XYZ file of C-alpha atoms in Angstrom:
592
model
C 17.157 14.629 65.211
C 20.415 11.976 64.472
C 21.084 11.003 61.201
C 20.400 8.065 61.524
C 16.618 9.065 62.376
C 16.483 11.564 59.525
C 17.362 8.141 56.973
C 15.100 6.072 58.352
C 12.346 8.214 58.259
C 13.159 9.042 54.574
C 13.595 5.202 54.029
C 10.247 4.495 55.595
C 8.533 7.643 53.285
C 9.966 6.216 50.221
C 9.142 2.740 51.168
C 5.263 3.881 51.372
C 5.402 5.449 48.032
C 5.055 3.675 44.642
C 8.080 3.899 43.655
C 9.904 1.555 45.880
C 6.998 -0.928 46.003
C 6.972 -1.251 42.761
C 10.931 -1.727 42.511
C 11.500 -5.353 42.318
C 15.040 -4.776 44.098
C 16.779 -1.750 45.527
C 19.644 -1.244 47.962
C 21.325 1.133 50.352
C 24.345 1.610 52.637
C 24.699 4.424 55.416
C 28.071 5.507 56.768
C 28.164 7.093 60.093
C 30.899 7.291 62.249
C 31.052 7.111 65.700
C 33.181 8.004 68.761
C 35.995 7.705 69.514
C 37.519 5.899 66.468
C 34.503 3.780 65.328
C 32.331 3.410 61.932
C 28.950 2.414 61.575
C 28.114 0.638 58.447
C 24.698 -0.502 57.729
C 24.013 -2.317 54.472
C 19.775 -2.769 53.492
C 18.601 -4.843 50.608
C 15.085 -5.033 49.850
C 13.410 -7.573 47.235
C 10.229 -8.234 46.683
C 7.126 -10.364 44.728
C 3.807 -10.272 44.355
C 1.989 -12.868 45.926
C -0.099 -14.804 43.309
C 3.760 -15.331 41.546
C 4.775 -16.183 44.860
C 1.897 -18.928 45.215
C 3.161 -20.155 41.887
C 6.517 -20.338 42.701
C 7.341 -17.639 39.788
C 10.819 -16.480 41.398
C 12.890 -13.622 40.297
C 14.485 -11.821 42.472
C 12.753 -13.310 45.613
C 15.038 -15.960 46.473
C 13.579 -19.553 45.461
C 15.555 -21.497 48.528
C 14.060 -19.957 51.088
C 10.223 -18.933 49.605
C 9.623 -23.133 49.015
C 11.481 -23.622 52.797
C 8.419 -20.609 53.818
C 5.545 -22.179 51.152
C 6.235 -25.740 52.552
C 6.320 -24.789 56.618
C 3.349 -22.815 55.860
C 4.984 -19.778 57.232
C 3.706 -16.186 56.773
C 5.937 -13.905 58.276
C 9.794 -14.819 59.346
C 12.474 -13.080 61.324
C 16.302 -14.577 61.555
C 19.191 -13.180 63.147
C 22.476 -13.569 63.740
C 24.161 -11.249 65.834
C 27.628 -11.341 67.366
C 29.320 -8.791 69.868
C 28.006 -6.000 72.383
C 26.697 -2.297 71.421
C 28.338 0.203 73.218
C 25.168 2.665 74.433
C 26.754 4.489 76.308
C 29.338 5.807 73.402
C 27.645 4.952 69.852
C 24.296 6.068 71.508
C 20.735 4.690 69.774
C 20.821 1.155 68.551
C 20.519 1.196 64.551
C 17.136 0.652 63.182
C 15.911 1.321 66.537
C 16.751 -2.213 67.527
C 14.447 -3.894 65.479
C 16.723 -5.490 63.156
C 19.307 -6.761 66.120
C 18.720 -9.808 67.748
C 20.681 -11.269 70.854
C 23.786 -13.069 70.865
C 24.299 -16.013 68.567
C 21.346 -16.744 66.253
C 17.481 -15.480 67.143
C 14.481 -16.818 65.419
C 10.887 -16.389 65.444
C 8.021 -16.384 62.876
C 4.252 -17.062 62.366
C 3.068 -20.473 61.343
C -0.325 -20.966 60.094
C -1.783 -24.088 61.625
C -5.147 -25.227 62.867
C -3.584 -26.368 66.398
C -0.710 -25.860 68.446
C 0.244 -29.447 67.514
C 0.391 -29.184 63.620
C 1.724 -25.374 64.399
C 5.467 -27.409 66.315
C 5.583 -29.426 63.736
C 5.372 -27.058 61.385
C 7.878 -24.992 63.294
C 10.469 -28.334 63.771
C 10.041 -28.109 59.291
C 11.037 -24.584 59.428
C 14.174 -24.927 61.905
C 15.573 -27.651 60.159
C 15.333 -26.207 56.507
C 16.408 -23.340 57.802
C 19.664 -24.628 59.561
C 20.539 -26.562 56.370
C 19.878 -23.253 54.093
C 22.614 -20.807 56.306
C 24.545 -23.993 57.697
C 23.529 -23.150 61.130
C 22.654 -25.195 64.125
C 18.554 -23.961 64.240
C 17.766 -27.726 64.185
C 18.653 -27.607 67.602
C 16.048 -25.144 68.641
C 13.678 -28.190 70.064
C 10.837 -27.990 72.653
C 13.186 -26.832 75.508
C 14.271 -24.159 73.287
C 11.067 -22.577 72.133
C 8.743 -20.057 73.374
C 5.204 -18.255 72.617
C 5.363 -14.623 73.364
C 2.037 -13.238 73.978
C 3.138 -9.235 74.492
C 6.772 -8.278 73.070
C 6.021 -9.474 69.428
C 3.824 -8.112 66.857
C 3.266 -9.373 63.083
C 4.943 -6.152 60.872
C 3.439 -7.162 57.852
C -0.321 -6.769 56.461
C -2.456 -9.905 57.228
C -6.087 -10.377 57.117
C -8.242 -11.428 60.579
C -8.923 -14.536 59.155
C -5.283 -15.408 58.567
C -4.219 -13.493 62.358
C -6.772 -16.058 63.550
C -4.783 -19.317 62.715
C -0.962 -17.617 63.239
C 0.810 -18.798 65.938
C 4.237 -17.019 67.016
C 7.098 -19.229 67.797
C 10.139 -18.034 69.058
C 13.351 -19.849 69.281
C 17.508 -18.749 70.732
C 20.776 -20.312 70.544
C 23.089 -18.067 72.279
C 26.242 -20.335 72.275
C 25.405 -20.370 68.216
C 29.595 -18.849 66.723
C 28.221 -16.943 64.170
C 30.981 -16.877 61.025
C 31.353 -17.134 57.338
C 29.773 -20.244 56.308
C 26.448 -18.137 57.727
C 27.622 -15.106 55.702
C 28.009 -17.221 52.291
C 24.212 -18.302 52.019
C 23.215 -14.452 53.290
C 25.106 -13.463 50.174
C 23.813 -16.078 47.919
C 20.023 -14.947 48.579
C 20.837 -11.417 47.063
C 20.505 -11.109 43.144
C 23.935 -9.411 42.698
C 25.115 -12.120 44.998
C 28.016 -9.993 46.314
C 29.678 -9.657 42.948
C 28.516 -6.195 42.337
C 26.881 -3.686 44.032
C 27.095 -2.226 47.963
C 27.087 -6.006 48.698
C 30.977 -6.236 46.995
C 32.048 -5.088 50.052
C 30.945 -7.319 52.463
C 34.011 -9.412 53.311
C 33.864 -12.409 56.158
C 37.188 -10.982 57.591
C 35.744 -8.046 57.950
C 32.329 -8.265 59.347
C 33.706 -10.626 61.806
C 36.670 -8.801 62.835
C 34.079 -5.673 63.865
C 32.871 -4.893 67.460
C 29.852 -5.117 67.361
C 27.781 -7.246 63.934
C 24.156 -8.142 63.412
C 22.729 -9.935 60.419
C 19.154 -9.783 59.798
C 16.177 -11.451 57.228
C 12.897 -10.259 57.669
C 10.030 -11.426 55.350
C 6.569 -10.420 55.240
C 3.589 -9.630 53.502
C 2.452 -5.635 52.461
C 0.059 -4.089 51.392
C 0.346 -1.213 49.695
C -2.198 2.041 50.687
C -3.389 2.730 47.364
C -5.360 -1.200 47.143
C -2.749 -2.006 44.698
C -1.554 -5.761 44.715
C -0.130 -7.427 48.115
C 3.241 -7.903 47.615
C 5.719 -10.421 49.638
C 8.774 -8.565 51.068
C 12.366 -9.697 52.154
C 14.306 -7.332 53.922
C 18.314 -7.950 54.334
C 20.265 -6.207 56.918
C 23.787 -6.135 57.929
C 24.828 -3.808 60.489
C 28.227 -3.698 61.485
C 30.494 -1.206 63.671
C 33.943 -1.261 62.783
C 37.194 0.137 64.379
C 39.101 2.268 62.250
C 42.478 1.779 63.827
C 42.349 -2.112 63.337
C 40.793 -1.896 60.384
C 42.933 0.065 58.151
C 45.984 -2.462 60.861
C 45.037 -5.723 58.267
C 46.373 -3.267 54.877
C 49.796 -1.727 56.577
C 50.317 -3.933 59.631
C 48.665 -7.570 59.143
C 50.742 -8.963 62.172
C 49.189 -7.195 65.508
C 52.408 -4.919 67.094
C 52.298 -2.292 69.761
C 52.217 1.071 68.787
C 55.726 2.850 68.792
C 56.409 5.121 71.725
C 56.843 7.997 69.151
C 52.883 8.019 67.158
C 51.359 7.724 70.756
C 48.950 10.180 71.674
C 49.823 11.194 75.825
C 48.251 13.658 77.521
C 51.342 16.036 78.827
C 49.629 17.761 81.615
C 49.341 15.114 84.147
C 51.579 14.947 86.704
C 53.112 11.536 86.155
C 53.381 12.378 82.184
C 56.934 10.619 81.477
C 58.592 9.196 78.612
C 58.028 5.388 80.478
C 54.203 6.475 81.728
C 51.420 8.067 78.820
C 48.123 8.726 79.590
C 45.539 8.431 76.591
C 44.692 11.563 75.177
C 41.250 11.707 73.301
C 40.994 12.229 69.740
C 39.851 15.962 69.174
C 40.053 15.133 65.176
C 38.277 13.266 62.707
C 40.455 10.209 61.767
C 41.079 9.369 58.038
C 39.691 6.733 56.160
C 38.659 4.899 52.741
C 36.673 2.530 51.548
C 39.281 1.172 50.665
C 41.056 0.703 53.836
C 38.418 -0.181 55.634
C 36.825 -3.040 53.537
C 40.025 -3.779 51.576
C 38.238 -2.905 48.244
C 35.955 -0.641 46.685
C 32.319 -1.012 45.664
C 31.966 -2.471 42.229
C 29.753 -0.180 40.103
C 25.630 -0.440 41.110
C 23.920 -3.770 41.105
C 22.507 -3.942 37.376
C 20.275 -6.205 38.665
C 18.576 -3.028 40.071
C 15.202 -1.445 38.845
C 15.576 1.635 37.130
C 13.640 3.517 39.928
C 16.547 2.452 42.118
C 19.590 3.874 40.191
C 17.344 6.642 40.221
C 17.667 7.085 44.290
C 20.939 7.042 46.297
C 22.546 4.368 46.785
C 25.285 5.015 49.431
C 24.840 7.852 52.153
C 27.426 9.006 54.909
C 26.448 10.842 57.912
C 29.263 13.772 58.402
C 29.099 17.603 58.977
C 28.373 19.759 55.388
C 32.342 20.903 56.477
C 33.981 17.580 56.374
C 36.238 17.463 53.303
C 34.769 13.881 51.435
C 36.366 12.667 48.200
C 34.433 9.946 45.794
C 35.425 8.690 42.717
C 34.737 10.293 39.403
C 31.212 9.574 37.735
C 29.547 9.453 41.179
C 26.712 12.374 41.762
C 26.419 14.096 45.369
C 23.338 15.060 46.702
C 23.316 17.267 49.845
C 20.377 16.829 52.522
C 18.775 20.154 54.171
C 20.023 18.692 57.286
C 23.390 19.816 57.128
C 24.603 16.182 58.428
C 23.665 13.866 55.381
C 24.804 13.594 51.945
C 23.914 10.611 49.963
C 25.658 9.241 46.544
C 24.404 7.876 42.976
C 26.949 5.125 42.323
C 27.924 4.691 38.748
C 26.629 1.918 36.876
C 30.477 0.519 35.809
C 32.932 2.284 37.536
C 34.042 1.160 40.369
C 33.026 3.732 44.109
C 35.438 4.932 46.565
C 35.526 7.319 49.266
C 37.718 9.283 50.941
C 37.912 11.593 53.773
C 41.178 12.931 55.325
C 41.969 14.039 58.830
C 40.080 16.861 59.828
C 39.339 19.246 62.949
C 35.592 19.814 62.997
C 33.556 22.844 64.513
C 30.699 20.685 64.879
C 30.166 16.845 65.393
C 27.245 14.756 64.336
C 24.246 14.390 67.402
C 23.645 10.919 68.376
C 20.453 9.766 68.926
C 20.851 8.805 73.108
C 18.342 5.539 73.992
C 15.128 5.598 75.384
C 16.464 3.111 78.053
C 19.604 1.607 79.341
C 19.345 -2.042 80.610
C 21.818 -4.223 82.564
C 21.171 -7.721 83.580
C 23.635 -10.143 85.663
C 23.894 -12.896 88.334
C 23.802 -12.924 91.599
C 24.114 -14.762 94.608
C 26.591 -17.726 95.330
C 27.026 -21.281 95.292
C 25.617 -24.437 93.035
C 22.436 -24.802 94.477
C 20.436 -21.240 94.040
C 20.862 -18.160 92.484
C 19.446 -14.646 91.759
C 18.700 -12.378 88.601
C 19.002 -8.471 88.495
C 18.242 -6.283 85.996
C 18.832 -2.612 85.642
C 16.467 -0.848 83.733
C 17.477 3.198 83.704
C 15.271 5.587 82.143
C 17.293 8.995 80.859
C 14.583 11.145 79.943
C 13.965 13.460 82.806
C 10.232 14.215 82.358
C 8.904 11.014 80.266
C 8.460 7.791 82.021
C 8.948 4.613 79.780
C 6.948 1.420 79.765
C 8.031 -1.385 78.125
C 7.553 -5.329 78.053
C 10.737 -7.537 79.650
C 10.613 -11.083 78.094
C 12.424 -14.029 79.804
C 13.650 -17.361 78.164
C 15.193 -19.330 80.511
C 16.093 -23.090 80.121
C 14.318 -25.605 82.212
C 17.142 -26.500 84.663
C 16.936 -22.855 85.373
C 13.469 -22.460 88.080
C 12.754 -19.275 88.612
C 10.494 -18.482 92.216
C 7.724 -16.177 90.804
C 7.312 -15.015 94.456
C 10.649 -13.548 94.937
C 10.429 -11.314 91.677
C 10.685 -7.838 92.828
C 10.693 -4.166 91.288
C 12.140 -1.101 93.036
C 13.174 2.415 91.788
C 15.534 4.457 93.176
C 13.025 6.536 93.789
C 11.216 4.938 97.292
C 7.905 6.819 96.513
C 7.354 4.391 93.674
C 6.036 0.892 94.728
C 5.803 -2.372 93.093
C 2.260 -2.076 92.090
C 3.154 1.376 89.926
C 6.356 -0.403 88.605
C 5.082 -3.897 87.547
C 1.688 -3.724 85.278
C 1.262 -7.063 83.850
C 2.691 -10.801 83.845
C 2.679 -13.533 82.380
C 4.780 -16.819 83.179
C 4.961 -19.807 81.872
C 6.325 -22.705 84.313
C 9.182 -25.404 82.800
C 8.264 -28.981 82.403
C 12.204 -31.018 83.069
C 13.151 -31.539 79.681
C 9.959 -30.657 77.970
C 9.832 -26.791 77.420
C 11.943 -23.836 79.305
C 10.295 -21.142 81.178
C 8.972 -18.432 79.589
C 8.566 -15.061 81.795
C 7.030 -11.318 80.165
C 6.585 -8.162 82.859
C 5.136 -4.950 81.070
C 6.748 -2.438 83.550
C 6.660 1.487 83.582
C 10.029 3.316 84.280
C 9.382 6.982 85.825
C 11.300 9.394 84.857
C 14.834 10.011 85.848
C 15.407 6.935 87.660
C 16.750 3.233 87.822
C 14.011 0.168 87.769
C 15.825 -3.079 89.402
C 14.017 -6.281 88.594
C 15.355 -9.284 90.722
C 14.067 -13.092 91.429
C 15.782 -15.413 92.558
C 16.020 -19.209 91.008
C 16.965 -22.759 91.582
C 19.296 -25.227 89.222
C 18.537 -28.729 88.352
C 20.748 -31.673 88.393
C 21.435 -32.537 84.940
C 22.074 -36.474 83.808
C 25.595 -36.919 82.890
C 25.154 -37.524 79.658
C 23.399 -34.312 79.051
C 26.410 -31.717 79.535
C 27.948 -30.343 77.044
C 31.886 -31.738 76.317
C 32.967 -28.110 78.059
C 30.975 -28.557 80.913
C 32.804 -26.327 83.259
C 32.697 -23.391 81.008
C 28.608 -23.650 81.982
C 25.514 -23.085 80.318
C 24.498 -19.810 78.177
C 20.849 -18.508 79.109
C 19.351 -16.213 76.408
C 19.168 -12.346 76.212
C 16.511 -10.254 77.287
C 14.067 -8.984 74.858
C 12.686 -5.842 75.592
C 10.223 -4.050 73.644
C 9.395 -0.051 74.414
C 5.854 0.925 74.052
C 5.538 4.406 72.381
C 1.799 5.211 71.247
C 3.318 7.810 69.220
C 5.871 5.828 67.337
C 5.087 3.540 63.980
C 8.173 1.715 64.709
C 8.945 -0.920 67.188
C 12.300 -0.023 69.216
C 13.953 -3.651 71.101
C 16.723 -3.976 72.739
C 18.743 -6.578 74.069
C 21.044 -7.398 77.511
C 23.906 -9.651 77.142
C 23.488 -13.312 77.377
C 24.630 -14.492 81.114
C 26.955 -17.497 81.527
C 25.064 -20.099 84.163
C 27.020 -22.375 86.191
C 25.888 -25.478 87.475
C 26.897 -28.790 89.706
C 29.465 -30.284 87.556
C 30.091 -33.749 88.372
C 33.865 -35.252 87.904
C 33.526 -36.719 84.663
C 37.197 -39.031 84.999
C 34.753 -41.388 87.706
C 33.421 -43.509 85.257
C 36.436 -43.785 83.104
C 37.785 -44.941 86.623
C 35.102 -47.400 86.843
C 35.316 -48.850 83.207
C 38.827 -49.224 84.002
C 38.656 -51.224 87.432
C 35.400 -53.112 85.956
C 37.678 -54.070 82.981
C 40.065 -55.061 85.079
C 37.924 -57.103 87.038
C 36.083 -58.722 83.863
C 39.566 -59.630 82.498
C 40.947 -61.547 85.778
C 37.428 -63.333 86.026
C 37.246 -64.371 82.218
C 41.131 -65.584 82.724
C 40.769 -67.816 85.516
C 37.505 -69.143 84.313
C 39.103 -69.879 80.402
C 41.790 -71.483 82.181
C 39.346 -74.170 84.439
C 37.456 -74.946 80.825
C 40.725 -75.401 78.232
C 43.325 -76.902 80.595
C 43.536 -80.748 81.067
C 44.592 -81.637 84.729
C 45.905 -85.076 85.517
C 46.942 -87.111 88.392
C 50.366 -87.268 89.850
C 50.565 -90.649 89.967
C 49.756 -90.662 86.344
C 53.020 -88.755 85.092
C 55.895 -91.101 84.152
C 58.861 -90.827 86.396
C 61.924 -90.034 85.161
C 65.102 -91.738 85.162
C 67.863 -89.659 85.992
C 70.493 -92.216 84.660
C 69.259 -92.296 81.234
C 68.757 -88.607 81.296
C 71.981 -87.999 81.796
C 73.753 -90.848 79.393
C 71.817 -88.932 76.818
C 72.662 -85.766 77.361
C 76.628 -86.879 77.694
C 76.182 -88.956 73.831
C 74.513 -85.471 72.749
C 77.631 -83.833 74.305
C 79.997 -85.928 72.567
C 78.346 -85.631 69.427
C 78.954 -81.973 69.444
C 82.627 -82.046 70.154
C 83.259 -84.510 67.900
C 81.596 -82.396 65.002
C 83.909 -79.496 65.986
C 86.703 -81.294 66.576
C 86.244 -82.511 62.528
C 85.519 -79.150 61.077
C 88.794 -78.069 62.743
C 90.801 -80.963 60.772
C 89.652 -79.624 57.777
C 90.391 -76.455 58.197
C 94.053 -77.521 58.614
């Protein structure tokens, strides 16, 4: 089992237990790094209220912004997310929190709305988006009609609700994937917790360096629980930030703030190949574990224990790394270790004033940490060619050699994007398995133009050992011009996947996400009708200037001009002449 299992489970035993649900606040950061220069850091902060003070609006460490946002959209159980970047599977392994607290690229919502019908229940949901977008300074009041779905199988409600309340929910579920997720959505996350970043694990959460990581997901969860022992219902809000970091850049920003290459001298070649010459280096991996700080990494150390904290809390550890029992770790004074039975975790007690630090130098290890490998791989792209049609694929591998996997693949596609139910296909690489065995269950939802976006869920069952490809082909709309975006010809972003594993044997929900896909459709040329305002002004201005002319001019006859007299003219123009030289020829008198 990874270390990152063996916390969660202990997270999830401790959350079950009186202790922590009767903790007001509590916190916790785990450390792991990952291969080949990479660090996992996941930050969790948990508050919670009962619900009769909730009902009352008696706030303490339940954040009063966003409970009145939930009390007045009637909203029982939210999820928000804002993720940014791609997670390497294939090198970092399992997704943290087995997925369920990642969402796709740019900001993810969805939540259950009490409402009698599904008419009050939008509504309700338009409240909720717009609060919400003006509480984390995000663009969710863009999440209309079009952008909205209703996912019968991937979702579940986590929390504890009654069957009269599941009997008026509805689920509404809502992507931006162009969303830029940045700091002014990192401030407000901040602001919700009690310590509000000043002390605590949550000191070192730093815009410049969550957003300078590979791979970032922020995450709000609330939701009603129960407790097993019949105690009171309490109303939970669950923070997450999960970041991975690289090392190498990240300790860059402290010695190097200006990006250079690496001298020729600290590069690591690999000597043995043939072509290994002092103009040509081949990479060499990293057979050591690189050094690093808390310091270095986050430019600054934690700032004592939140002492906004329950004292059940600073009883439990606050910060845990996930390293080998041999790996040589230094923390500041004051702090206490504890060692799991494990032999790959080791958690700290931070000290209530001091400030925390850790340290671990370069090291050769014996033995390195297991990674947790995922219970399915999934690729999705485009295919086909040209502006009219188009295809989707999706590669859905299955690593385990013995256990198949099923699983529920949810769609949200815009409506200029029409999918052709009849071409959607399922093949393994194995060719005894046909599309009956592959494809359980499905449920589709057509697109109305510019009313709602297709909505598309296939439960599907993986065998073992083998490679699932799920393709359909689709056709794009013609868009008014005034609907593209001012980049038009960068094209259109179409949601990530959702996929949802079904494990009778697991508590926990495990999702995972493809990347979003960049659709391109007929662009027209958008300099035509400046072209046409500028020959139609043209036009406009010629007409108006003959026309002002026939109105304000007066014309008269020819015969009604008086002729002129050429003699006269020119007897007055010689007296005017002589005038002039006789003036001169006096000022030069006087001058004499």
């Amino acid at each position: 089992m990874s270390c990152y299992l063996l916390l969660l489970s202990l997270l999830l035993a401790l959350s079950t237990s009186s202790v922590l649900v009767s903790a007001e606040y509590y916190e916790r950061l785990l450390l792991q790094p990952l291969p080949p220069s990479s660090l996992l850091a996941s930050f969790n902060f948990r508050s919670n209220t009962s619900l009769p003070a909730f009902e009352q609006q008696n706030f303490r460490y339940f954040p009063r912004s966003l409970g009145q946002i939930l009390q007045h959209a009637s909203t029982k159980e939210l999820h928000l997310r804002f993720s940014l970047g791609w997670w390497d599977a294939e090198s970092w392994g399992a997704r943290p929190w087995g997925g369920a607290k990642e969402g796709g690229t740019g900001v993810e919502l969805w939540a259950w709305v009490d409402a009698e019908t599904d008419v009050e229940a939008d509504a309700r949901w338009k409240t909720l988006t717009n609060a919400l977008s003006g509480l984390f300074c995000a663009s969710l009041n863009f999440i209309d009609a079009t952008r909205t779905t209703r996912p019968v199988m991937t979702f579940e409600p986590s929390g504890h609700h009654s069957n009269a309340t599941l009997s008026n929910l509805h689920l509404l579920h809502g992507t931006l994937p162009r969303e830029p997720v940045c700091t002014e959505n990192l401030t407000p996350f901040l602001k919700l917790l009690p310590c509000k970043g000043k002390a605590g694990i949550s000191s070192l959460l730093d815009g410049h360096r969550l957003f300078d990581a590979s791979w970032q997901s922020m995450s709000i969860d609330v939701r009603p629980i129960c407790p097993e022992d019949g105690s009171e219902c309490i109303l939970e809000i669950d923070q997450t930030v999960d970041m991975v970091l690289d090392i190498e850049r990240s300790k860059r920003q402290r010695d190097n703030p200006i990006p250079r290459p690496v001298p020729a001298e600290d590069l690591i070649c690999d000597t043995s190949k043939s072509y290994a010459s002092g103009e040509a280096c081949y990479p060499l991996d990293v057979t050591y574990e690189q050094p690093w700080s808390l310091t270095e990494i986050f430019g600054k150390s934690i700032k004592g224990s939140c002492p906004l904290s329950s004292a059940e809390d600073r009883e439990v550890e606050t910060v845990c790394l996930c390293v080998p029992n041999e790996r040589n770790v230094f923390v500041s004074v004051g702090a206490e270790e504890v060692r799991h039975d494990n032999g790959v975790l080791r958690c700290y007690k931070l000290p209530e004033n001091d400030n925390f630090d850790m340290v671990l130098q370069q090291q050769t290890l014996t033995n390195q940490n297991p990674l947790a490998q995922p219970l399915l791989y999934a690729e999705r792209s485009f295919t086909g060619h040209g502006q009219e049609r188009g295809g989707v694929q999706a590669l859905l591998t299955n690593p385990s050699p013995v256990t198949p996997v099923e699983f529920v693949y949810l769609e949200s596609l815009p409506w200029f994007m029409k999918p052709y139910i009849h071409t959607l296909r399922a093949r393994t690489s194995r060719n005894s398995s046909s599309e009956e065995d592959i494809i359980k269950e499905i449920y589709y939802r057509p697109a109305l133009d510019r009313r709602r976006g297709t909505q598309l869920e296939v439960r599907l069952v993986v065998p073992a050992s083998s490679t699932a490809k799920l393709t359909y082909d689709f056709e794009k709309a013609i868009l008014r011009y005034t609907e593209y975006p001012p980049d038009a010809n960068r094209g259109f972003d179409v949601a990530p996947a959702i996929i949802r594993l079904i494990s009778p044997s697991s508590s926990t929900p495990v999702f995972l996400r493809t990347t979003s896909l960049l659709l391109s459709l007929p662009t027209p040329d958008f300099s035509m009708p400046y072209n046409v305002i500028i020959l139609t002004s043209t036009v406009m201005a010629l007409a108006f200037g003959h026309i002002f002319n026939l109105l304000v001019r007066r014309f008269v006859g020819a015969d009604e001009v008086e002729r002129w007299d050429i003699g006269k003219l020119k007897s007055k123009l010689r007296g005017r002449f002589d005038g002039l030289r006789a003036r001169f020829a006096a000022k030069g008198t006087k001058s004499e």
